[in-house]
Amino acid sequence: MDQVNGSVVTEFVLLELAQSLAMQFLLFLFFSLFYVGIILGNLFIVFTVIFDSRLHSPMYILLANLSLVDLGLSSTTVPRMISDLFSDCKTISFYNCMIQMFFIHLMGGAEMVLLIVMAYDRYIAICKPLHYLTIMNLKMCMTLILAAWIAGMIHAVSQFVFVINLPFCGSNNVGSFYCDFPRVIKLACMETYRLEFVVIANSGFISMGTFFFLIVSYIFILVTVRKHSSNDLSKAFFTLSAHITVVVLFFTPCMFLYLWPFPTKSLDKFFAIVDFVVTPVLNPAIYTLRNRDMKVAMRRLSRQVVSSREMT
Ligand SMILES: *[C@@H]1O[C@H](CO)[C@@H](O)[C@H](O)[C@H]1NC(C)=O
């Protein structure tokens, strides 16, 4: 098959999220509020961790990096979702569509590995507390964070190389409000079974495998915590349940979007919104509301900001 000049599709059409003006307005409010919450909440975590030297431990450095990834992940889709709500033609150019897919998977892949790293960090802290400082030193922490970004890069590139050269010549209706591999591949004018399998394996199986791995790891850590019950028990339990909540929230939509063989538009929409809008705003809430150190640090930071403003 000649693929060189096959691409005649120069833009894709995205799905309309709401038909009625009232619904558009409601969604506009909802998404805008959440997106502002995502930006403020996650940036607040990042700055709290950076400026409070008491939080310069691997757990909080990882948390701040997770906040950055969350911020990036929702920025791949939410601003466009908001601006598309009121526009009549919901088209996205071929290259913007490719870029959007690439960044979704770069951020998504990095987030996945970061969640594994955070579980590993808790495993060492709780199951090997005496070796924690030697194993999770700053260098190790930096290496693992770098590994998360490299893994995200490999994950995104490995799908991207297949899609960028596909011939698109027929329908250009993505059938979703953002571009993603499973939907876009279906539009190519050629047999795509094999490619669909690549996408399912690369996104679906990986997210399912990671999910079960993480859940089993956390159960293991929880069992260990119970065995060595000390007064740290409730603190560890809160931290771990926060991590587990985030894992479930992030992976359930992923598994559905990439593995469920019978996509339905309404469920698709719902799960995508959970991953891009709800989870990124819940992360800061979950971590800060349940974490005493974080709350104390945030209060300290806001006091400093207020008092420095009073001085100037
Ligand atoms: C993210 O991780 C890197 C590497 O460890 C660290 O230097 C950086 O401060 C972290 N980012 C934030 C916002 O804490």
Short mmCIF file of C-alpha atoms and ligand atoms in Angstrom, two decimals:
data_model
loop_
_atom_site.label_atom_id
_atom_site.label_comp_id
_atom_site.label_asym_id
_atom_site.label_seq_id
_atom_site.Cartn_x
_atom_site.Cartn_y
_atom_site.Cartn_z
CA MET A 1 0.00 0.00 0.00
CA ASP A 2 1.30 3.38 -0.93
CA GLN A 3 1.33 5.50 2.19
CA VAL A 4 3.30 8.45 0.98
CA ASN A 5 0.62 10.73 -0.34
CA GLY A 6 -2.32 8.97 1.26
CA SER A 7 -3.20 11.67 3.74
CA VAL A 8 -5.93 13.84 2.37
CA VAL A 9 -7.56 14.40 5.72
CA THR A 10 -6.13 17.63 7.06
CA GLU A 11 -8.42 18.03 10.02
CA PHE A 12 -10.53 15.94 12.31
CA VAL A 13 -13.97 16.66 13.69
CA LEU A 14 -14.48 16.30 17.41
CA LEU A 15 -17.62 15.32 19.22
CA GLU A 16 -20.04 17.89 20.50
CA LEU A 17 -20.29 17.62 24.28
CA ALA A 18 -23.61 19.40 24.64
CA GLN A 19 -26.35 20.42 22.24
CA SER A 20 -28.50 22.83 24.21
CA LEU A 21 -27.24 26.24 25.18
CA ALA A 22 -28.17 25.66 28.81
CA MET A 23 -26.13 22.47 28.92
CA GLN A 24 -23.22 24.18 27.20
CA PHE A 25 -23.30 26.90 29.79
CA LEU A 26 -23.49 24.40 32.63
CA LEU A 27 -20.55 22.41 31.31
CA PHE A 28 -18.63 25.61 30.73
CA LEU A 29 -19.07 26.54 34.38
CA PHE A 30 -18.27 23.03 35.56
CA PHE A 31 -15.12 22.61 33.48
CA SER A 32 -13.86 26.13 34.13
CA LEU A 33 -14.29 25.77 37.88
CA PHE A 34 -12.56 22.42 37.89
CA TYR A 35 -9.73 23.62 35.68
CA VAL A 36 -9.09 26.62 37.91
CA GLY A 37 -9.17 24.20 40.85
CA ILE A 38 -6.68 21.93 39.08
CA ILE A 39 -4.28 24.80 38.40
CA LEU A 40 -4.49 26.40 41.85
CA GLY A 41 -4.56 23.15 43.82
CA ASN A 42 -1.64 21.53 42.06
CA LEU A 43 0.49 24.67 41.90
CA PHE A 44 -0.14 25.17 45.59
CA ILE A 45 1.23 21.69 46.30
CA VAL A 46 4.24 22.29 44.07
CA PHE A 47 5.09 25.61 45.75
CA THR A 48 4.48 24.29 49.24
CA VAL A 49 6.90 21.43 48.64
CA ILE A 50 9.50 23.65 46.98
CA PHE A 51 9.47 26.38 49.63
CA ASP A 52 9.14 24.28 52.76
CA SER A 53 12.44 22.56 53.46
CA ARG A 54 10.66 20.26 55.93
CA LEU A 55 8.90 18.69 52.98
CA HIS A 56 12.08 17.95 51.03
CA SER A 57 11.67 14.22 51.42
CA PRO A 58 11.10 11.76 48.59
CA MET A 59 7.42 11.31 49.38
CA TYR A 60 6.67 15.01 48.95
CA ILE A 61 9.01 15.52 46.02
CA LEU A 62 7.18 12.69 44.27
CA LEU A 63 3.85 14.20 45.22
CA ALA A 64 4.86 17.57 43.78
CA ASN A 65 5.96 15.91 40.59
CA LEU A 66 2.65 14.05 40.42
CA SER A 67 0.92 17.41 40.71
CA LEU A 68 2.94 18.74 37.79
CA VAL A 69 2.02 15.71 35.68
CA ASP A 70 -1.65 16.08 36.63
CA LEU A 71 -1.55 19.70 35.63
CA GLY A 72 0.00 18.73 32.30
CA LEU A 73 -2.40 15.87 31.68
CA SER A 74 -5.51 17.94 32.13
CA SER A 75 -4.03 20.79 30.10
CA THR A 76 -3.81 18.49 27.09
CA THR A 77 -7.59 18.40 26.80
CA VAL A 78 -9.53 20.62 29.18
CA PRO A 79 -8.72 24.09 27.72
CA ARG A 80 -9.73 22.84 24.30
CA MET A 81 -12.85 21.22 25.67
CA ILE A 82 -13.85 24.53 27.22
CA SER A 83 -13.16 26.59 24.11
CA ASP A 84 -14.92 24.04 21.89
CA LEU A 85 -18.12 24.16 23.92
CA PHE A 86 -19.41 27.32 22.28
CA SER A 87 -17.75 27.04 18.89
CA ASP A 88 -19.79 25.83 15.95
CA CYS A 89 -17.14 23.88 14.13
CA LYS A 90 -15.34 21.54 16.38
CA THR A 91 -12.45 20.73 14.10
CA ILE A 92 -8.88 20.05 15.09
CA SER A 93 -6.06 20.14 12.58
CA PHE A 94 -4.23 16.92 11.77
CA TYR A 95 -1.07 18.03 13.54
CA ASN A 96 -2.81 19.36 16.63
CA CYS A 97 -4.63 16.06 16.86
CA MET A 98 -1.32 14.18 16.68
CA ILE A 99 0.25 16.51 19.25
CA GLN A 100 -2.68 16.08 21.60
CA MET A 101 -2.44 12.28 21.41
CA PHE A 102 1.27 12.42 21.97
CA PHE A 103 1.07 14.57 25.08
CA ILE A 104 -1.84 12.66 26.57
CA HIS A 105 0.26 9.51 26.45
CA LEU A 106 3.47 11.20 27.51
CA MET A 107 1.76 12.57 30.62
CA GLY A 108 -0.38 9.49 31.18
CA GLY A 109 2.62 7.17 30.91
CA ALA A 110 4.67 9.34 33.25
CA GLU A 111 1.81 9.43 35.75
CA MET A 112 1.50 5.66 35.65
CA VAL A 113 5.17 5.12 36.42
CA LEU A 114 5.13 7.89 39.02
CA LEU A 115 2.33 6.09 40.85
CA ILE A 116 4.46 2.93 40.85
CA VAL A 117 7.43 4.92 42.18
CA MET A 118 5.24 6.39 44.92
CA ALA A 119 4.10 2.91 45.91
CA TYR A 120 7.72 1.76 45.97
CA ASP A 121 8.63 4.73 48.14
CA ARG A 122 5.90 3.82 50.63
CA TYR A 123 6.94 0.16 50.50
CA ILE A 124 10.51 1.02 51.48
CA ALA A 125 9.38 3.53 54.11
CA ILE A 126 7.01 1.09 55.78
CA CYS A 127 8.52 -2.32 55.18
CA LYS A 128 12.22 -1.39 55.35
CA PRO A 129 12.20 1.72 57.55
CA LEU A 130 15.77 1.30 58.74
CA HIS A 131 17.10 1.40 55.19
CA TYR A 132 14.78 4.10 53.93
CA LEU A 133 17.29 6.93 53.97
CA THR A 134 19.97 4.92 52.21
CA ILE A 135 17.68 3.42 49.57
CA MET A 136 15.45 6.41 48.80
CA ASN A 137 18.12 9.09 48.78
CA LEU A 138 17.76 12.18 46.69
CA LYS A 139 19.71 10.69 43.80
CA MET A 140 17.50 7.62 43.70
CA CYS A 141 14.45 9.84 43.81
CA MET A 142 15.68 11.92 40.88
CA THR A 143 16.56 8.80 38.90
CA LEU A 144 13.11 7.33 39.42
CA ILE A 145 11.39 10.56 38.40
CA LEU A 146 13.57 10.73 35.30
CA ALA A 147 12.65 7.11 34.59
CA ALA A 148 8.96 8.02 34.78
CA TRP A 149 9.40 10.69 32.11
CA ILE A 150 11.48 8.41 29.90
CA ALA A 151 8.88 5.66 30.23
CA GLY A 152 6.14 8.12 29.30
CA MET A 153 8.20 9.21 26.31
CA ILE A 154 8.74 5.65 25.10
CA HIS A 155 5.07 4.84 25.63
CA ALA A 156 3.93 7.86 23.62
CA VAL A 157 6.51 7.54 20.83
CA SER A 158 5.89 3.83 20.37
CA GLN A 159 2.26 4.51 19.44
CA PHE A 160 2.91 7.77 17.70
CA VAL A 161 5.25 6.28 15.07
CA PHE A 162 2.49 3.93 13.93
CA VAL A 163 -0.17 6.59 13.68
CA ILE A 164 1.72 9.51 12.15
CA ASN A 165 2.23 7.65 8.87
CA LEU A 166 -1.25 6.20 8.51
CA PRO A 167 -3.20 7.18 5.43
CA PHE A 168 -6.34 9.11 6.33
CA CYS A 169 -8.67 9.66 3.43
CA GLY A 170 -12.26 8.94 4.38
CA SER A 171 -14.25 9.89 7.43
CA ASN A 172 -12.62 12.36 9.77
CA ASN A 173 -15.13 12.18 12.60
CA VAL A 174 -13.22 11.17 15.72
CA GLY A 175 -16.37 10.50 17.72
CA SER A 176 -14.89 11.86 20.89
CA PHE A 177 -14.18 15.31 22.27
CA TYR A 178 -10.43 14.79 22.08
CA CYS A 179 -8.02 12.88 19.88
CA ASP A 180 -6.80 9.55 21.09
CA PHE A 181 -5.21 6.56 19.45
CA PRO A 182 -8.08 4.02 19.59
CA ARG A 183 -10.50 6.43 17.93
CA VAL A 184 -8.14 7.97 15.39
CA ILE A 185 -6.75 4.65 14.21
CA LYS A 186 -10.24 3.51 13.25
CA LEU A 187 -10.37 6.36 10.72
CA ALA A 188 -7.36 5.21 8.73
CA CYS A 189 -8.14 3.84 5.27
CA MET A 190 -6.51 0.47 5.70
CA GLU A 191 -6.78 -2.65 7.81
CA THR A 192 -6.12 -1.55 11.37
CA TYR A 193 -6.59 -4.72 13.40
CA ARG A 194 -2.93 -5.06 14.12
CA LEU A 195 -2.57 -1.41 15.07
CA GLU A 196 -5.59 -1.61 17.29
CA PHE A 197 -3.93 -4.47 19.05
CA VAL A 198 -0.75 -2.42 19.51
CA VAL A 199 -2.80 0.34 21.12
CA ILE A 200 -4.75 -2.05 23.31
CA ALA A 201 -1.57 -3.75 24.41
CA ASN A 202 0.38 -0.55 24.90
CA SER A 203 -2.30 1.34 26.79
CA GLY A 204 -4.89 -1.18 27.91
CA PHE A 205 -2.83 -4.11 29.09
CA ILE A 206 -0.21 -1.85 30.59
CA SER A 207 -2.75 0.09 32.60
CA MET A 208 -4.48 -3.09 33.71
CA GLY A 209 -1.19 -4.72 34.67
CA THR A 210 -0.01 -1.62 36.51
CA PHE A 211 -3.34 -1.32 38.29
CA PHE A 212 -3.30 -4.86 39.64
CA PHE A 213 0.36 -4.62 40.49
CA LEU A 214 -0.28 -1.44 42.49
CA ILE A 215 -3.33 -2.81 44.28
CA VAL A 216 -1.48 -5.98 45.26
CA SER A 217 1.50 -3.90 46.43
CA TYR A 218 -0.70 -1.70 48.59
CA ILE A 219 -2.48 -4.70 50.08
CA PHE A 220 0.92 -6.15 50.88
CA ILE A 221 2.05 -2.90 52.52
CA LEU A 222 -1.20 -2.64 54.49
CA VAL A 223 -0.80 -6.20 55.77
CA THR A 224 2.74 -5.35 56.85
CA VAL A 225 1.51 -2.20 58.59
CA ARG A 226 -1.05 -4.25 60.50
CA LYS A 227 1.52 -6.77 61.62
CA HIS A 228 3.87 -4.17 63.06
CA SER A 229 1.08 -2.19 64.61
CA SER A 230 2.56 0.82 66.25
CA ASN A 231 1.28 4.32 66.81
CA ASP A 232 2.31 5.16 63.25
CA LEU A 233 -0.39 2.82 62.08
CA SER A 234 -3.17 5.31 61.53
CA LYS A 235 -0.86 7.78 59.79
CA ALA A 236 0.41 5.13 57.40
CA PHE A 237 -3.11 3.94 56.84
CA PHE A 238 -4.27 7.41 55.82
CA THR A 239 -1.35 7.91 53.46
CA LEU A 240 -1.90 4.53 51.87
CA SER A 241 -5.63 4.93 51.47
CA ALA A 242 -4.99 8.28 49.75
CA HIS A 243 -2.62 6.56 47.33
CA ILE A 244 -5.09 3.74 46.67
CA THR A 245 -7.91 6.20 46.01
CA VAL A 246 -5.78 8.00 43.44
CA VAL A 247 -4.79 4.72 41.79
CA VAL A 248 -8.38 3.54 41.46
CA LEU A 249 -9.53 6.93 40.16
CA PHE A 250 -6.81 7.11 37.56
CA PHE A 251 -6.80 3.56 36.29
CA THR A 252 -10.50 2.72 36.12
CA PRO A 253 -11.10 5.18 33.24
CA CYS A 254 -7.85 4.10 31.54
CA MET A 255 -8.80 0.46 31.56
CA PHE A 256 -12.27 1.22 30.33
CA LEU A 257 -11.13 3.55 27.54
CA TYR A 258 -8.49 1.20 26.15
CA LEU A 259 -9.76 -2.28 26.92
CA TRP A 260 -13.54 -2.24 26.79
CA PRO A 261 -14.30 -3.59 23.31
CA PHE A 262 -17.71 -1.94 22.88
CA PRO A 263 -17.20 1.78 23.28
CA THR A 264 -20.34 3.72 24.10
CA LYS A 265 -20.19 7.44 23.62
CA SER A 266 -21.76 8.44 26.91
CA LEU A 267 -19.59 6.15 29.05
CA ASP A 268 -16.52 7.15 27.05
CA LYS A 269 -17.27 10.80 27.71
CA PHE A 270 -17.84 10.15 31.37
CA PHE A 271 -14.61 8.24 31.90
CA ALA A 272 -12.52 10.66 29.89
CA ILE A 273 -13.88 13.54 31.94
CA VAL A 274 -13.03 11.64 35.13
CA ASP A 275 -9.43 11.22 34.01
CA PHE A 276 -8.84 14.72 32.67
CA VAL A 277 -11.04 16.84 34.93
CA VAL A 278 -11.95 15.05 38.14
CA THR A 279 -8.84 13.05 39.09
CA PRO A 280 -6.39 15.97 38.64
CA VAL A 281 -8.45 18.13 40.99
CA LEU A 282 -9.00 15.34 43.48
CA ASN A 283 -5.32 14.49 43.82
CA PRO A 284 -4.42 17.68 45.69
CA ALA A 285 -7.58 17.41 47.75
CA ILE A 286 -7.00 13.80 48.69
CA TYR A 287 -3.38 14.28 49.61
CA THR A 288 -3.66 17.53 51.47
CA LEU A 289 -6.85 16.94 53.39
CA ARG A 290 -5.58 13.67 54.74
CA ASN A 291 -2.01 14.65 55.41
CA ARG A 292 -1.23 16.58 58.56
CA ASP A 293 2.31 17.64 57.53
CA MET A 294 1.02 18.95 54.24
CA LYS A 295 -1.75 20.92 55.90
CA VAL A 296 0.63 22.45 58.43
CA ALA A 297 3.09 23.37 55.66
CA MET A 298 0.36 24.97 53.57
CA ARG A 299 -0.84 27.02 56.50
CA ARG A 300 2.75 28.11 57.15
CA LEU A 301 3.24 29.05 53.51
CA SER A 302 0.06 31.08 53.30
CA ARG A 303 0.98 32.87 56.54
CA GLN A 304 4.36 33.75 55.05
CA VAL A 305 2.77 35.02 51.86
CA VAL A 306 0.33 37.17 53.83
CA SER A 307 2.98 38.59 56.15
CA SER A 308 5.38 39.34 53.31
CA ARG A 309 2.59 41.19 51.57
CA GLU A 310 1.93 43.21 54.70
CA MET A 311 5.57 44.20 54.89
CA THR A 312 5.81 45.51 51.35
C1 LIG B 1 10.43 16.77 40.76
O1 LIG B 1 11.53 15.93 40.86
C2 LIG B 1 12.78 16.50 40.68
C3 LIG B 1 13.82 15.43 40.71
O2 LIG B 1 13.89 14.80 41.95
C4 LIG B 1 13.01 17.54 41.73
O3 LIG B 1 14.28 18.13 41.58
C5 LIG B 1 11.93 18.58 41.63
O4 LIG B 1 12.06 19.52 42.65
C6 LIG B 1 10.57 17.92 41.71
N1 LIG B 1 9.56 18.90 41.42
C7 LIG B 1 8.88 19.51 42.34
C8 LIG B 1 7.89 20.49 41.88
O5 LIG B 1 9.02 19.25 43.52
#
